[in-house]
């Protein structure tokens, strides 16, 4: 197996360092939501998830009973 030379190892470390510096710069540019916004968004997501679950349960219930009626089970 071929081994990496020292210059390749140094280049790998430099590119990795450059990558994480870029990530750090991008995180500074992010506009983070306030606590109030975060709470509101979380409640909206929970509400929509519950509504979707109830809707899918109702559709499944109706179709399963409809199939049982049609097939005479």
XYZ file of N, CA, C and O in Angstrom:
292
model
N 0.839 -1.185 0.000
C 0.000 0.000 0.000
C 0.880 1.242 0.000
O 1.903 1.290 0.672
N 0.452 2.226 -0.722
C 1.214 3.466 -0.784
C 0.924 4.295 0.460
O -0.210 4.379 0.920
N 1.961 4.896 0.991
C 1.799 5.746 2.166
C 1.825 7.202 1.735
O 2.462 7.571 0.761
N 1.112 8.037 2.472
C 1.097 9.461 2.170
C 2.427 10.080 2.586
O 2.989 9.738 3.621
N 2.882 11.006 1.780
C 4.104 11.706 2.140
C 3.777 12.757 3.196
O 2.622 13.071 3.464
N 4.830 13.300 3.795
C 4.634 14.321 4.835
C 3.953 15.556 4.284
O 3.143 16.184 4.965
N 4.261 15.935 3.043
C 3.632 17.132 2.482
C 2.141 16.910 2.270
O 1.339 17.825 2.463
N 1.754 15.696 1.901
C 0.326 15.414 1.731
C -0.393 15.461 3.070
O -1.524 15.947 3.166
N 0.250 14.965 4.122
C -0.357 15.011 5.456
C -0.540 16.449 5.911
O -1.560 16.811 6.493
N 0.463 17.286 5.657
C 0.385 18.695 6.047
C -0.731 19.378 5.269
O -1.508 20.161 5.826
N -0.842 19.090 3.972
C -1.907 19.671 3.151
C -3.289 19.237 3.644
O -4.226 20.021 3.661
N -3.419 17.967 4.041
C -4.691 17.473 4.573
C -5.071 18.235 5.843
O -6.226 18.609 6.029
N -4.097 18.455 6.714
C -4.369 19.186 7.955
C -4.745 20.631 7.661
O -5.637 21.190 8.290
N -4.062 21.245 6.675
C -4.364 22.633 6.324
C -5.773 22.749 5.755
O -6.510 23.672 6.083
N -6.155 21.810 4.891
C -7.488 21.888 4.293
C -8.568 21.637 5.345
O -9.632 22.252 5.312
N -8.306 20.750 6.287
C -9.258 20.484 7.358
C -9.400 21.722 8.255
O -10.513 22.111 8.625
N -8.276 22.356 8.559
C -8.301 23.581 9.369
C -9.064 24.674 8.632
O -9.887 25.379 9.221
N -8.819 24.806 7.335
C -9.499 25.813 6.526
C -11.009 25.546 6.507
O -11.816 26.479 6.603
N -11.375 24.290 6.412
C -12.796 23.919 6.415
C -13.476 24.357 7.715
O -14.533 24.982 7.691
N -12.874 24.040 8.856
C -13.500 24.382 10.138
C -13.509 25.889 10.379
O -14.424 26.407 11.012
N -12.530 26.608 9.878
C -12.566 28.069 9.978
C -13.739 28.624 9.184
O -14.417 29.559 9.614
N -13.969 28.048 8.006
C -15.112 28.470 7.195
C -16.432 28.176 7.883
O -17.362 28.985 7.839
N -16.518 27.016 8.519
C -17.736 26.655 9.251
C -17.971 27.655 10.381
O -19.096 28.125 10.589
N -16.912 28.003 11.090
C -17.031 28.954 12.203
C -17.517 30.312 11.683
O -18.393 30.940 12.289
N -16.968 30.769 10.543
C -17.400 32.044 9.967
C -18.870 32.007 9.572
O -19.603 32.973 9.787
N -19.307 30.907 8.980
C -20.704 30.788 8.568
C -21.646 30.784 9.768
O -22.738 31.349 9.713
N -21.248 30.131 10.854
C -22.093 30.115 12.055
C -22.255 31.508 12.646
O -23.276 31.819 13.245
N -21.255 32.365 12.467
C -21.384 33.732 12.969
C -22.390 34.528 12.149
O -22.972 35.488 12.636
N -22.610 34.141 10.895
C -23.540 34.850 10.016
C -24.988 34.412 10.209
O -25.900 35.081 9.742
N -25.199 33.293 10.860
C -26.550 32.763 11.037
C -27.343 33.677 11.963
O -26.846 34.131 12.990
N -28.594 33.938 11.587
C -29.495 34.709 12.443
C -30.302 33.692 13.235
O -31.180 33.019 12.701
N -29.976 33.553 14.507
C -30.622 32.558 15.349
C -31.962 33.087 15.843
O -32.113 34.273 16.131
N -32.976 32.227 15.963
C -34.289 32.681 16.448
C -34.233 33.016 17.935
O -33.422 32.465 18.684
N -35.147 33.889 18.336
C -35.237 34.228 19.754
C -35.920 33.071 20.483
O -36.473 32.165 19.859
N -35.903 33.136 21.800
C -36.539 32.073 22.588
C -38.035 32.025 22.307
O -38.616 30.944 22.190
N -38.662 33.180 22.156
C -40.096 33.240 21.876
C -40.394 32.613 20.513
O -41.341 31.824 20.378
N -39.602 32.953 19.499
C -39.799 32.377 18.168
C -39.601 30.867 18.191
O -40.373 30.124 17.584
N -38.574 30.431 18.897
C -38.285 29.003 18.977
C -39.439 28.244 19.621
O -39.837 27.175 19.150
N -40.010 28.830 20.668
C -41.156 28.212 21.336
C -42.356 28.150 20.397
O -43.011 27.110 20.292
N -42.621 29.243 19.691
C -43.748 29.274 18.762
C -43.567 28.249 17.644
O -44.501 27.513 17.311
N -42.376 28.201 17.056
C -42.121 27.259 15.966
C -42.233 25.814 16.453
O -42.770 24.958 15.745
N -41.754 25.557 17.646
C -41.832 24.201 18.193
C -43.282 23.790 18.418
O -43.673 22.656 18.101
N -44.090 24.696 18.959
C -45.506 24.389 19.182
C -46.238 24.167 17.861
O -47.099 23.279 17.759
N -45.900 24.939 16.848
C -46.518 24.753 15.532
C -46.169 23.377 14.975
O -47.042 22.664 14.460
N -44.913 22.977 15.079
C -44.482 21.669 14.573
C -45.191 20.539 15.321
O -45.675 19.576 14.708
N -45.294 20.667 16.635
C -45.974 19.634 17.434
C -47.449 19.566 17.052
O -48.006 18.481 16.857
N -48.098 20.713 16.910
C -49.511 20.757 16.551
C -49.758 20.122 15.183
O -50.660 19.289 15.020
N -48.958 20.496 14.195
C -49.124 19.939 12.847
C -48.856 18.434 12.855
O -49.556 17.670 12.173
N -47.897 17.989 13.635
C -47.606 16.555 13.723
C -48.778 15.792 14.315
O -49.138 14.714 13.828
N -49.386 16.327 15.359
C -50.531 15.671 15.991
C -51.718 15.641 15.034
O -52.390 14.607 14.888
N -51.991 16.753 14.366
C -53.098 16.808 13.407
C -52.876 15.803 12.285
O -53.796 15.082 11.884
N -51.663 15.722 11.768
C -51.344 14.767 10.703
C -51.520 13.334 11.183
O -52.072 12.491 10.459
N -51.078 13.044 12.392
C -51.216 11.692 12.938
C -52.688 11.316 13.087
O -53.089 10.201 12.744
N -53.493 12.228 13.589
C -54.927 11.962 13.755
C -55.586 11.754 12.396
O -56.396 10.832 12.213
N -55.234 12.578 11.423
C -55.787 12.438 10.081
C -55.423 11.084 9.474
O -56.284 10.391 8.922
N -54.147 10.691 9.559
C -53.728 9.405 9.006
C -54.393 8.239 9.731
O -54.758 7.236 9.106
N -54.576 8.365 11.043
C -55.277 7.330 11.794
C -56.719 7.205 11.300
O -57.219 6.098 11.097
N -57.380 8.333 11.083
C -58.771 8.311 10.628
C -58.881 7.691 9.236
O -59.766 6.869 8.984
N -57.980 8.066 8.344
C -58.001 7.499 6.994
C -57.757 5.998 7.053
O -58.448 5.209 6.393
N -56.795 5.567 7.838
C -56.503 4.138 7.983
C -57.705 3.397 8.568
O -58.054 2.312 8.103
N -58.331 3.980 9.554
C -59.494 3.367 10.198
C -60.631 3.175 9.185
O -61.223 2.111 9.087
N -60.896 4.228 8.422
C -61.986 4.166 7.442
C -61.672 3.130 6.374
O -62.529 2.288 6.046
N -60.474 3.153 5.822
C -60.141 2.200 4.764
C -60.105 0.766 5.264
O -60.531 -0.149 4.550
N -59.613 0.542 6.468
C -59.575 -0.833 6.976
C -60.986 -1.376 7.196
O -61.273 -2.528 6.879
N -61.891 -0.538 7.720
C -63.272 -0.995 7.911
C -63.991 -1.145 6.573
O -64.812 -2.056 6.401
N -63.682 -0.284 5.636
C -64.269 -0.388 4.301
C -63.823 -1.675 3.614
O -64.642 -2.374 3.019
N -62.548 -2.010 3.715
C -62.045 -3.247 3.113
C -62.633 -4.464 3.810
O -62.956 -5.464 3.161
N -62.774 -4.402 5.124
C -63.399 -5.514 5.850
C -64.845 -5.701 5.397
O -65.320 -6.827 5.230
N -65.554 -4.597 5.182
C -66.944 -4.681 4.723
C -67.021 -5.250 3.309
O -67.864 -6.112 3.021
N -66.140 -4.791 2.422
C -66.166 -5.252 1.026
C -65.778 -6.729 0.938
O -66.423 -7.495 0.214
N -64.758 -7.134 1.667
C -64.304 -8.514 1.589
C -65.100 -9.443 2.493
O -64.925 -10.667 2.435
N -65.955 -8.908 3.326
C -66.818 -9.717 4.188
C -66.053 -10.414 5.298
O -66.391 -11.522 5.690
N -65.029 -9.782 5.820
C -64.247 -10.390 6.902
C -64.834 -10.057 8.241
O -65.138 -9.084 8.683
